[in-house]
């Protein structure tokens, strides 16, 4: 039996619209979607082939990893966006960086009571390498930075602050604005800074300098040395080079995680 | 190893530390010596090694003595190494641990990793030769002995040839990988263009896209790692993957949440879940996107975002506002508390303790005393005693 009724009208309207679009030479979204599906399958095959030949290269060669990431960024692709992405599944890049993320979080948490949540990239690198153990894959500082950029989305205040020739990594949701950053950069040379130095280098008034320093003190990122000759010095534990070689004691590690 | 001299390990004026690495063993050519475990320091002028137990045992060699360096990859049971080929020791070299050596190279064995970074920095320093432009107190030994020069040349040619071959081989591998990668990226770029076009069409409603097809599109974007350009998305219509993930999370996190007072920060969740998985880990974005659909799927856990931006997962049964009441009691008992003190008392992480106290303050139960000694919370007597 003919099923002419409500359905037919809608179908006819749709066919008319399609014809109109086709007339104007426009390709419909659903057609493009079908095309994308096909291309996706092909791409997956190509990626599998690439992985079978070069997966090791990515795993072992940090320079290649950097090139890979840069190329992805250029074309608008984020290979680390999801563990379910092709890049992650087939090249294994995902697991490498996500696991690194876990290790970074753990190191930052363990040392937070000492440095207020600020740590140099160097120290973080050292501590992460220690934690990974002898048989794990080596990681470069670039790898760490990429993993940290991904961690920002978790809302824990992860941030990267350029200082001197390197970076300070922030791992607490403390607000650090331009003023704070600039003072941190000033302090990087000697590990500490004074109000007079800020006044002479940055040409700020005393009050502005003091406000910034007090904020860093409150956040536990700076320690005050009132016994220094001349004027009080504000030290940043994150910049103490001594810390490079110190172990995290078992007590400290226990206290860090409730 | 006869090129090394004893040193105090203190840097000279004008000499800067570039990088250091612990857990390094020093070998004289192929032979192990007593320099088994120590810190290796690279300065702008020298390579310094210091025993990790006995800090007095400290030796160094000027960077100017280095002919070239090569990397040796790690193997099973073997650490990664850097081989440092050296000029012969000059006659006026300061005394060191060895008078003579049959090897013209030393091996640095990185038992605790760090070899990649160290190699990079050492190469940089050798190329830049900063010791030439930054004079220090100590005279730098440069071997200008012509006789030694002739002997040196013969041995080195053989080594350099081997290095060149190895470099060509590595380059070939890299360039092939790079070529293949470029081709792959071309195809990926086409997909990105296509997805932009589709997204535009969806926006302007050219054609009839069903809800199902939109979800399919999003999963394509997810697979390729392309940011979702569709503006009219709501978190409720995430991809199937995220919805599946959300249900899994609800199952996995039930017990841990109960053990932690009903609330956990998202970073804690990230670590917990990924440590448990071991393989096929979640990206931070996967986790956040899954958490965003928890509410719409009516699962027993939910995502909450505090004013500070801190994100937590709570049990539906958890009521942070009720917890505030007990927090107030605790603070009142002690007179006043900082976030650290409160965290220790209650057995919470400092991060969440602070959020609870801030919430209590927001609700008017506590007020703050903000000084350089820290942020301290007191019961809000303005409210209760007026």
XYZ file of C-alpha atoms in Angstrom:
644
model
C 0.000 0.000 0.000
C 1.183 3.484 -0.737
C 2.320 5.362 2.353
C 1.543 8.813 1.096
C 0.780 11.096 4.007
C 2.552 13.365 6.454
C 5.926 11.823 5.785
C 5.876 12.516 2.084
C 5.453 16.268 2.539
C 8.501 16.573 4.743
C 10.609 14.434 2.458
C 9.561 16.490 -0.552
C 10.497 19.722 1.270
C 13.882 18.304 2.140
C 14.491 17.209 -1.437
C 13.639 20.698 -2.597
C 16.064 22.295 -0.171
C 18.812 19.871 -1.200
C 18.209 20.633 -4.857
C 18.385 24.370 -4.141
C 21.708 24.021 -2.346
C 23.119 21.722 -5.005
C 22.141 24.294 -7.574
C 24.296 26.876 -5.850
C 27.142 24.376 -5.882
C 27.190 24.128 -2.119
C 28.068 20.815 -0.629
C 25.821 19.773 2.208
C 27.111 19.236 5.697
C 25.977 15.628 5.839
C 27.785 14.869 2.603
C 30.927 16.392 4.006
C 30.440 14.393 7.157
C 30.344 11.204 5.124
C 33.474 12.323 3.345
C 35.175 13.037 6.653
C 34.298 9.608 7.931
C 35.992 8.010 4.932
C 39.039 10.223 5.228
C 39.259 9.468 8.908
C 39.469 5.748 8.221
C 42.200 6.326 5.672
C 44.068 8.584 8.023
C 43.897 5.979 10.741
C 45.535 3.481 8.398
C 48.260 5.955 7.466
C 48.900 6.686 11.114
C 49.127 2.987 11.907
C 51.746 2.624 9.203
C 53.660 5.595 10.513
C 53.485 4.190 14.024
C 54.816 0.804 12.985
C 57.878 2.476 11.465
C 58.523 5.383 13.788
C 56.849 4.821 17.133
C 60.253 4.136 18.685
C 61.608 7.398 17.357
C 58.974 9.372 19.213
C 59.486 7.396 22.364
C 63.251 7.722 22.430
C 63.998 11.027 20.728
C 62.953 14.203 22.547
C 63.946 16.421 19.615
C 61.632 14.459 17.373
C 58.875 14.829 19.930
C 59.319 18.591 19.810
C 59.144 18.616 16.008
C 56.073 16.420 16.096
C 54.312 18.679 18.576
C 55.233 21.822 16.651
C 53.901 20.410 13.399
C 50.664 19.417 15.055
C 50.286 22.881 16.522
C 50.896 24.486 13.128
C 48.052 22.645 11.482
C 45.689 23.071 14.433
C 45.798 19.601 15.947
C 46.375 18.770 19.612
C 47.721 15.233 19.887
C 47.424 15.343 23.659
C 43.834 16.544 23.885
C 42.413 13.111 24.578
C 43.622 9.638 25.455
C 41.033 8.462 22.968
C 42.625 10.394 20.120
C 44.361 8.482 17.330
C 47.713 10.055 18.133
C 47.576 8.879 21.691
C 46.222 5.423 20.906
C 48.607 4.610 18.096
C 51.745 6.562 18.827
C 51.544 6.243 22.567
C 52.328 9.936 23.036
C 49.367 10.293 25.328
C 50.393 7.836 28.024
C 53.901 9.289 28.054
C 52.681 12.818 28.846
C 49.714 11.931 31.034
C 51.863 9.787 33.272
C 54.401 12.577 33.426
C 51.531 14.800 34.552
C 50.848 12.512 37.488
C 54.516 12.548 38.477
C 54.671 16.323 38.243
C 51.607 16.732 40.459
C 53.077 14.402 43.062
C 56.439 16.177 43.197
C 54.814 19.610 43.473
C 52.532 18.403 46.241
C 55.390 16.885 48.207
C 57.477 20.059 48.085
C 54.708 22.608 48.480
C 55.171 23.090 52.206
C 58.778 24.105 51.533
C 58.426 26.406 48.564
C 54.821 27.579 48.730
C 53.947 25.993 45.395
C 56.706 27.540 43.282
C 59.509 25.415 41.885
C 62.144 25.895 39.203
C 61.868 23.755 36.101
C 65.347 22.393 36.864
C 64.463 21.171 40.309
C 61.189 19.719 39.090
C 63.114 17.928 36.364
C 65.590 16.454 38.849
C 62.912 15.285 41.235
C 60.776 13.770 38.500
C 63.762 11.875 37.095
C 64.512 10.549 40.553
C 60.948 9.381 40.995
C 60.810 7.671 37.631
C 63.588 5.302 38.534
C 66.392 3.716 36.582
C 64.475 1.855 33.943
C 62.038 4.518 32.870
C 62.276 6.564 29.714
C 64.313 9.749 30.066
C 62.371 13.020 29.813
C 63.482 16.477 28.711
C 62.464 19.844 30.126
C 60.385 20.448 27.010
C 58.422 17.296 27.819
C 57.733 18.625 31.303
C 56.494 21.960 29.985
C 54.070 20.287 27.605
C 52.713 18.035 30.328
C 52.248 21.049 32.624
C 50.370 22.989 29.949
C 47.880 20.151 29.814
C 47.486 20.084 33.591
C 46.241 23.662 33.700
C 42.757 22.556 32.758
C 42.366 20.712 36.094
C 41.921 24.032 37.868
C 44.697 23.547 40.370
C 46.483 26.705 39.401
C 49.266 25.191 37.318
C 51.204 27.942 35.616
C 54.523 28.579 33.908
C 56.417 31.778 34.746
C 59.490 32.733 32.690
C 62.396 33.929 34.851
C 66.027 34.438 33.938
C 66.766 31.858 31.281
C 64.393 29.316 32.711
C 60.934 28.891 34.194
C 59.230 28.782 37.566
C 56.376 26.325 37.782
C 53.398 27.331 39.910
C 51.213 24.556 41.250
C 48.820 26.310 43.607
C 45.837 28.518 42.787
C 47.504 31.645 44.146
C 46.948 34.734 42.119
C 50.194 35.918 40.599
C 49.815 38.966 38.393
C 52.369 40.864 36.308
C 53.760 42.690 39.343
C 54.440 39.453 41.187
C 55.992 37.852 38.129
C 58.343 40.753 37.548
C 59.546 40.661 41.165
C 60.126 36.901 40.885
C 62.227 37.536 37.809
C 64.234 40.132 39.707
C 64.783 37.724 42.585
C 65.964 34.939 40.300
C 69.547 36.243 40.066
C 70.425 35.943 43.736
C 67.547 33.935 45.158
C 66.325 36.942 47.132
C 65.239 40.503 46.638
C 64.904 43.662 48.762
C 62.595 46.646 48.664
C 65.445 48.956 47.608
C 66.352 46.693 44.690
C 62.772 46.743 43.485
C 62.642 50.509 43.797
C 65.861 51.045 41.862
C 65.419 48.369 39.174
C 61.706 48.718 38.551
C 61.221 52.345 39.611
C 58.259 51.488 41.853
C 57.151 53.227 45.002
C 57.873 51.524 48.296
C 54.245 50.678 48.916
C 53.814 48.835 45.646
C 56.978 46.829 46.294
C 55.868 45.961 49.804
C 52.438 44.858 48.699
C 53.905 42.422 46.218
C 56.420 41.055 48.726
C 53.753 40.659 51.398
C 51.568 38.703 49.014
C 54.451 36.326 48.252
C 55.095 35.955 51.995
C 51.466 35.149 52.681
C 51.395 32.530 49.986
C 54.465 30.900 51.498
C 56.488 31.503 48.361
C 58.881 33.911 50.034
C 60.623 33.832 53.400
C 61.610 36.954 55.312
C 65.137 37.405 56.615
C 65.000 40.257 59.098
C 68.515 39.695 60.318
C 70.165 40.586 57.030
C 72.647 43.439 57.069
C 71.048 46.642 55.845
C 67.453 45.892 55.121
C 65.206 42.802 55.265
C 65.684 40.318 52.472
C 62.889 38.325 50.875
C 64.154 34.867 49.881
C 62.466 32.486 47.480
C 62.903 28.866 48.527
C 62.055 27.852 44.992
C 65.346 29.395 43.949
C 67.567 27.840 46.607
C 70.089 25.773 44.694
C 70.678 23.725 47.821
C 67.310 22.187 47.301
C 68.477 20.488 44.128
C 70.331 17.855 46.041
C 67.989 17.438 48.962
C 65.876 14.363 49.286
C 62.210 14.452 50.093
C 62.149 12.701 53.451
C 59.527 9.991 54.031
C 57.943 12.206 56.691
C 57.539 15.066 54.239
C 56.071 12.760 51.640
C 53.577 11.372 54.142
C 52.512 14.809 55.259
C 51.946 15.981 51.716
C 49.200 13.491 50.889
C 46.439 13.240 53.527
C 91.467 10.228 33.126
C 94.844 11.790 33.509
C 93.383 15.047 32.181
C 91.452 15.627 35.393
C 92.784 17.749 38.275
C 91.823 17.933 41.929
C 89.706 20.947 42.693
C 87.777 22.496 45.546
C 84.654 22.426 43.445
C 84.023 26.091 44.112
C 83.230 28.133 41.059
C 85.640 30.881 40.092
C 84.620 34.486 39.644
C 83.124 34.743 36.176
C 82.374 31.028 36.031
C 78.696 30.082 36.064
C 76.971 26.808 36.732
C 75.001 25.597 33.727
C 73.535 22.270 34.812
C 74.183 19.511 37.288
C 73.180 15.892 37.525
C 73.483 13.416 40.349
C 74.060 9.714 40.136
C 76.868 9.855 37.583
C 79.732 7.384 37.383
C 83.054 8.335 35.828
C 85.034 5.711 33.890
C 88.540 5.912 32.538
C 87.876 4.833 28.984
C 86.509 1.329 29.288
C 87.722 0.756 32.809
C 85.792 1.418 36.009
C 87.605 3.503 38.569
C 86.777 4.528 42.093
C 84.598 7.468 40.955
C 81.513 5.412 41.208
C 78.731 7.728 42.215
C 78.663 11.474 42.348
C 77.301 14.746 41.119
C 78.412 15.917 37.703
C 78.440 19.680 37.258
C 78.784 21.595 34.053
C 79.988 25.169 34.255
C 80.826 27.620 31.515
C 84.478 26.651 31.967
C 84.745 23.142 33.340
C 83.292 19.714 33.830
C 83.372 18.952 37.564
C 82.671 15.680 39.347
C 82.157 15.432 43.087
C 81.759 12.249 45.067
C 78.300 12.157 46.616
C 79.504 10.880 49.981
C 82.903 12.527 50.300
C 82.580 16.101 49.141
C 86.317 16.611 49.448
C 86.830 14.216 46.569
C 86.281 16.594 43.702
C 87.899 16.636 40.274
C 87.516 18.735 37.185
C 88.636 19.107 33.615
C 88.507 22.323 31.568
C 85.985 22.305 28.721
C 88.764 23.487 26.413
C 90.276 20.004 26.747
C 87.272 18.398 25.095
C 87.687 17.386 21.463
C 84.140 16.145 20.996
C 81.409 14.157 22.718
C 79.131 11.326 21.723
C 76.051 9.723 23.196
C 75.608 6.064 23.973
C 72.015 5.004 24.373
C 70.915 3.021 27.380
C 70.499 -0.704 27.128
C 69.152 -3.488 29.286
C 70.877 -3.130 32.616
C 73.060 -0.371 31.225
C 72.638 3.339 31.790
C 72.880 5.928 29.063
C 76.376 7.351 28.665
C 78.211 10.308 27.255
C 81.692 9.631 25.901
C 84.002 12.618 26.212
C 87.070 12.609 23.994
C 89.896 14.733 25.364
C 93.079 16.380 24.188
C 96.197 15.028 25.862
C 96.915 16.646 29.198
C 99.115 19.709 28.998
C 102.429 19.655 30.806
C 101.448 22.368 33.265
C 98.234 20.701 34.375
C 97.407 20.776 38.086
C 97.845 17.450 39.889
C 94.992 15.008 39.622
C 93.964 11.459 40.547
C 95.846 9.817 37.679
C 99.342 10.453 36.368
C 98.747 8.579 33.173
C 96.029 6.771 31.295
C 95.968 4.539 28.244
C 92.686 6.078 27.139
C 92.069 9.425 25.490
C 88.448 9.485 26.546
C 86.279 9.131 29.607
C 82.764 7.827 29.938
C 80.041 9.475 31.975
C 77.448 6.954 33.039
C 74.057 8.404 34.021
C 72.674 5.941 36.519
C 69.862 8.258 37.500
C 69.114 9.598 34.019
C 69.417 13.238 33.002
C 71.694 12.334 30.139
C 69.621 13.992 27.435
C 69.568 17.403 29.066
C 73.195 17.194 30.109
C 74.325 16.268 26.602
C 72.381 19.155 25.146
C 73.892 21.664 27.568
C 77.411 20.282 27.200
C 77.169 20.507 23.407
C 75.991 24.085 23.725
C 78.857 25.039 26.003
C 81.435 23.397 23.786
C 80.054 25.225 20.769
C 79.723 28.567 22.479
C 83.142 28.370 24.123
C 82.110 30.899 26.739
C 85.304 30.233 28.685
C 87.212 32.201 26.089
C 85.255 35.381 26.638
C 84.756 35.052 30.388
C 88.159 35.138 32.047
C 88.364 33.577 35.487
C 90.885 33.711 38.282
C 92.315 30.343 37.357
C 94.503 29.944 34.292
C 92.839 27.700 31.801
C 94.959 24.899 30.432
C 94.956 24.865 26.684
C 97.050 22.253 25.034
C 99.257 23.947 22.507
C 101.938 21.318 22.541
C 102.769 20.722 18.886
C 104.201 17.237 19.284
C 101.159 16.071 21.157
C 99.158 17.683 18.381
C 100.585 15.383 15.737
C 99.951 12.229 17.743
C 96.482 13.446 18.520
C 95.600 13.950 14.874
C 96.102 10.323 13.872
C 93.913 8.795 16.583
C 91.209 11.337 16.143
C 90.726 10.885 12.412
C 89.580 7.317 12.949
C 87.166 8.363 15.658
C 85.797 11.224 13.622
C 85.152 8.963 10.665
C 83.184 6.566 12.855
C 81.212 9.464 14.273
C 80.432 10.800 10.811
C 79.071 7.431 9.716
C 76.953 7.156 12.810
C 75.663 10.681 12.305
C 74.717 9.920 8.713
C 72.843 6.799 9.816
C 70.971 8.674 12.541
C 70.254 11.541 10.188
C 68.851 9.134 7.656
C 66.520 7.636 10.228
C 65.455 11.025 11.439
C 64.949 12.478 8.001
C 62.921 9.456 6.896
C 60.784 9.748 9.990
C 60.497 13.464 9.426
C 59.498 12.993 5.793
C 56.851 10.458 6.709
C 55.662 12.778 9.454
C 55.330 15.690 7.020
C 53.233 13.587 4.650
C 51.041 12.521 7.533
C 50.583 16.109 8.639
C 49.479 17.125 5.141
C 46.635 14.639 5.379
C 45.806 15.756 8.886
C 45.682 19.344 7.667
C 43.069 18.390 5.053
C 40.936 16.932 7.826
C 41.229 20.109 9.853
C 40.033 22.182 6.867
C 37.159 19.809 6.261
C 36.079 19.937 9.874
C 36.086 23.749 9.835
C 33.870 23.706 6.793
C 31.461 21.273 8.407
C 31.383 23.290 11.597
C 30.503 26.443 9.674
C 27.718 24.649 7.895
C 26.305 23.353 11.130
C 26.343 26.878 12.456
C 24.569 28.276 9.425
C 22.255 25.309 9.174
C 23.042 24.443 5.599
C 21.571 21.010 5.408
C 19.874 18.888 7.996
C 22.198 17.685 10.691
C 20.651 15.439 13.287
C 21.658 15.298 16.927
C 23.243 11.923 16.246
C 25.325 13.296 13.412
C 26.537 16.158 15.600
C 27.691 13.651 18.168
C 29.423 11.670 15.427
C 31.155 14.838 14.259
C 32.368 15.568 17.776
C 33.844 12.100 18.060
C 35.701 12.622 14.770
C 37.150 15.826 16.204
C 38.121 13.971 19.340
C 39.943 11.283 17.387
C 41.922 13.840 15.438
C 42.576 16.151 18.355
C 40.857 19.078 16.644
C 39.339 21.682 18.953
C 35.567 21.711 18.768
C 34.581 24.717 16.641
C 30.845 24.242 17.060
C 29.752 27.102 19.209
C 26.329 25.949 20.171
C 27.410 22.943 22.180
C 26.214 22.238 25.670
C 28.068 19.975 28.046
C 25.100 17.704 28.147
C 25.725 16.560 24.611
C 29.360 15.521 24.904
C 30.617 12.583 22.907
C 29.660 9.024 23.779
C 33.179 8.510 25.009
C 32.833 11.176 27.674
C 29.479 9.890 28.788
C 30.894 6.380 29.105
C 33.847 7.752 31.000
C 31.576 9.662 33.360
C 29.745 6.466 34.285
C 33.063 4.675 34.862
C 34.258 7.486 37.106
C 31.128 7.316 39.199
C 31.922 3.681 39.850
C 35.645 4.083 40.500
C 35.391 7.117 42.750
C 32.598 6.068 45.097
C 34.830 4.436 47.703
C 37.778 6.845 47.509
C 35.355 9.747 47.982
C 33.776 8.133 51.018
C 37.244 7.578 52.466
C 38.108 11.234 51.986
C 35.089 12.867 53.537
C 33.077 13.033 50.343
C 35.240 15.465 48.409
C 38.399 15.325 46.262
C 40.199 17.851 44.088
C 40.337 17.135 40.378
C 44.119 16.750 40.462
C 43.736 14.071 43.132
C 41.189 12.313 40.950
C 43.472 12.574 37.912
C 46.334 10.908 39.780
C 44.153 8.262 41.390
C 42.431 7.206 38.190
C 45.540 7.171 36.038
C 47.622 5.311 38.611
C 44.891 2.693 38.734
C 44.685 2.418 34.955
C 48.387 1.996 34.312
C 47.817 2.039 30.556
C 45.540 3.986 28.214
C 45.552 6.910 30.562
C 43.101 9.777 30.590
C 44.196 13.182 29.439
C 43.373 16.063 31.804
C 40.847 17.262 29.240
C 39.197 13.841 29.059
C 38.695 13.970 32.807
C 37.285 17.490 32.841
C 34.939 16.808 29.915
C 33.682 13.626 31.529
C 33.100 15.410 34.836
C 31.116 18.107 33.075
C 28.471 15.583 32.016
C 28.140 13.940 35.436
C 25.219 16.114 36.500
C 23.227 15.594 33.312
C 23.607 11.831 33.584
C 22.276 11.948 37.133
C 25.228 10.071 38.547
C 25.931 9.885 42.299
C 28.943 12.212 42.031
C 29.202 15.758 40.742
C 31.670 18.420 39.683
C 31.912 21.612 41.639
C 33.956 24.678 40.805
C 34.908 27.047 43.600
C 35.307 30.793 43.143
C 39.067 30.364 43.111
C 38.837 28.117 40.068
C 39.650 25.011 42.068
C 37.639 22.046 40.756
C 36.447 19.215 42.941
C 34.372 16.057 42.719
C 31.801 15.557 45.447
C 29.417 12.796 46.351
C 25.866 13.936 45.637
C 25.143 13.186 49.260
C 27.971 15.484 50.306
C 26.849 18.868 51.402
C 29.712 21.312 51.687
C 27.470 23.851 53.376
C 26.769 21.362 56.170
C 30.485 20.696 56.498
C 30.892 24.412 57.067
C 28.875 24.126 60.268
C 31.270 21.552 61.694
C 34.205 23.619 60.455
C 32.859 26.542 62.454
C 32.733 24.344 65.553
C 36.326 23.258 65.056
C 37.543 26.817 64.570
C 35.593 28.019 67.605
C 37.085 25.289 69.782
C 40.600 26.382 68.865
C 39.875 30.104 68.861
C 41.304 30.565 65.405
C 42.881 28.437 62.683
C 44.881 28.783 59.475
C 44.160 26.543 56.493
C 47.279 24.476 57.292
C 46.251 23.942 60.929
C 42.676 23.113 60.003
C 43.865 20.663 57.361
C 46.055 18.816 59.859
C 43.306 18.663 62.480
C 40.641 17.353 60.172
C 42.859 15.214 57.920
C 42.154 17.007 54.659
C 44.421 18.375 51.962
C 45.382 22.000 52.542
C 43.825 22.968 49.229
C 40.355 21.706 50.190
C 40.689 22.892 53.762
C 41.254 26.403 52.494
C 38.236 26.191 50.188
C 36.024 25.097 53.067
C 37.181 27.957 55.279
C 36.685 30.428 52.421
C 33.179 29.111 51.902
C 32.472 29.469 55.610
C 33.663 33.032 55.354
C 31.486 33.645 52.331
C 28.504 32.331 54.273
C 29.317 34.734 57.087
C 30.358 32.209 59.721
C 34.034 33.054 59.780
C 36.043 36.178 59.296
C 39.649 36.507 58.321
C 42.794 38.023 59.710
C 45.064 38.548 56.735
C 48.619 39.377 57.744
C 52.140 38.494 56.662
C 52.015 35.672 59.185
C 49.373 33.998 57.132
C 45.657 33.891 56.611
C 43.867 33.065 59.858
C 40.151 32.480 60.351
C 38.100 33.412 63.424
C 34.446 32.777 64.246
C 32.483 35.768 63.023
C 31.584 37.396 66.314
C 30.221 40.453 64.516
C 27.343 38.284 63.476
C 26.791 36.237 66.587
C 27.413 38.851 69.224
C 25.548 41.803 67.837
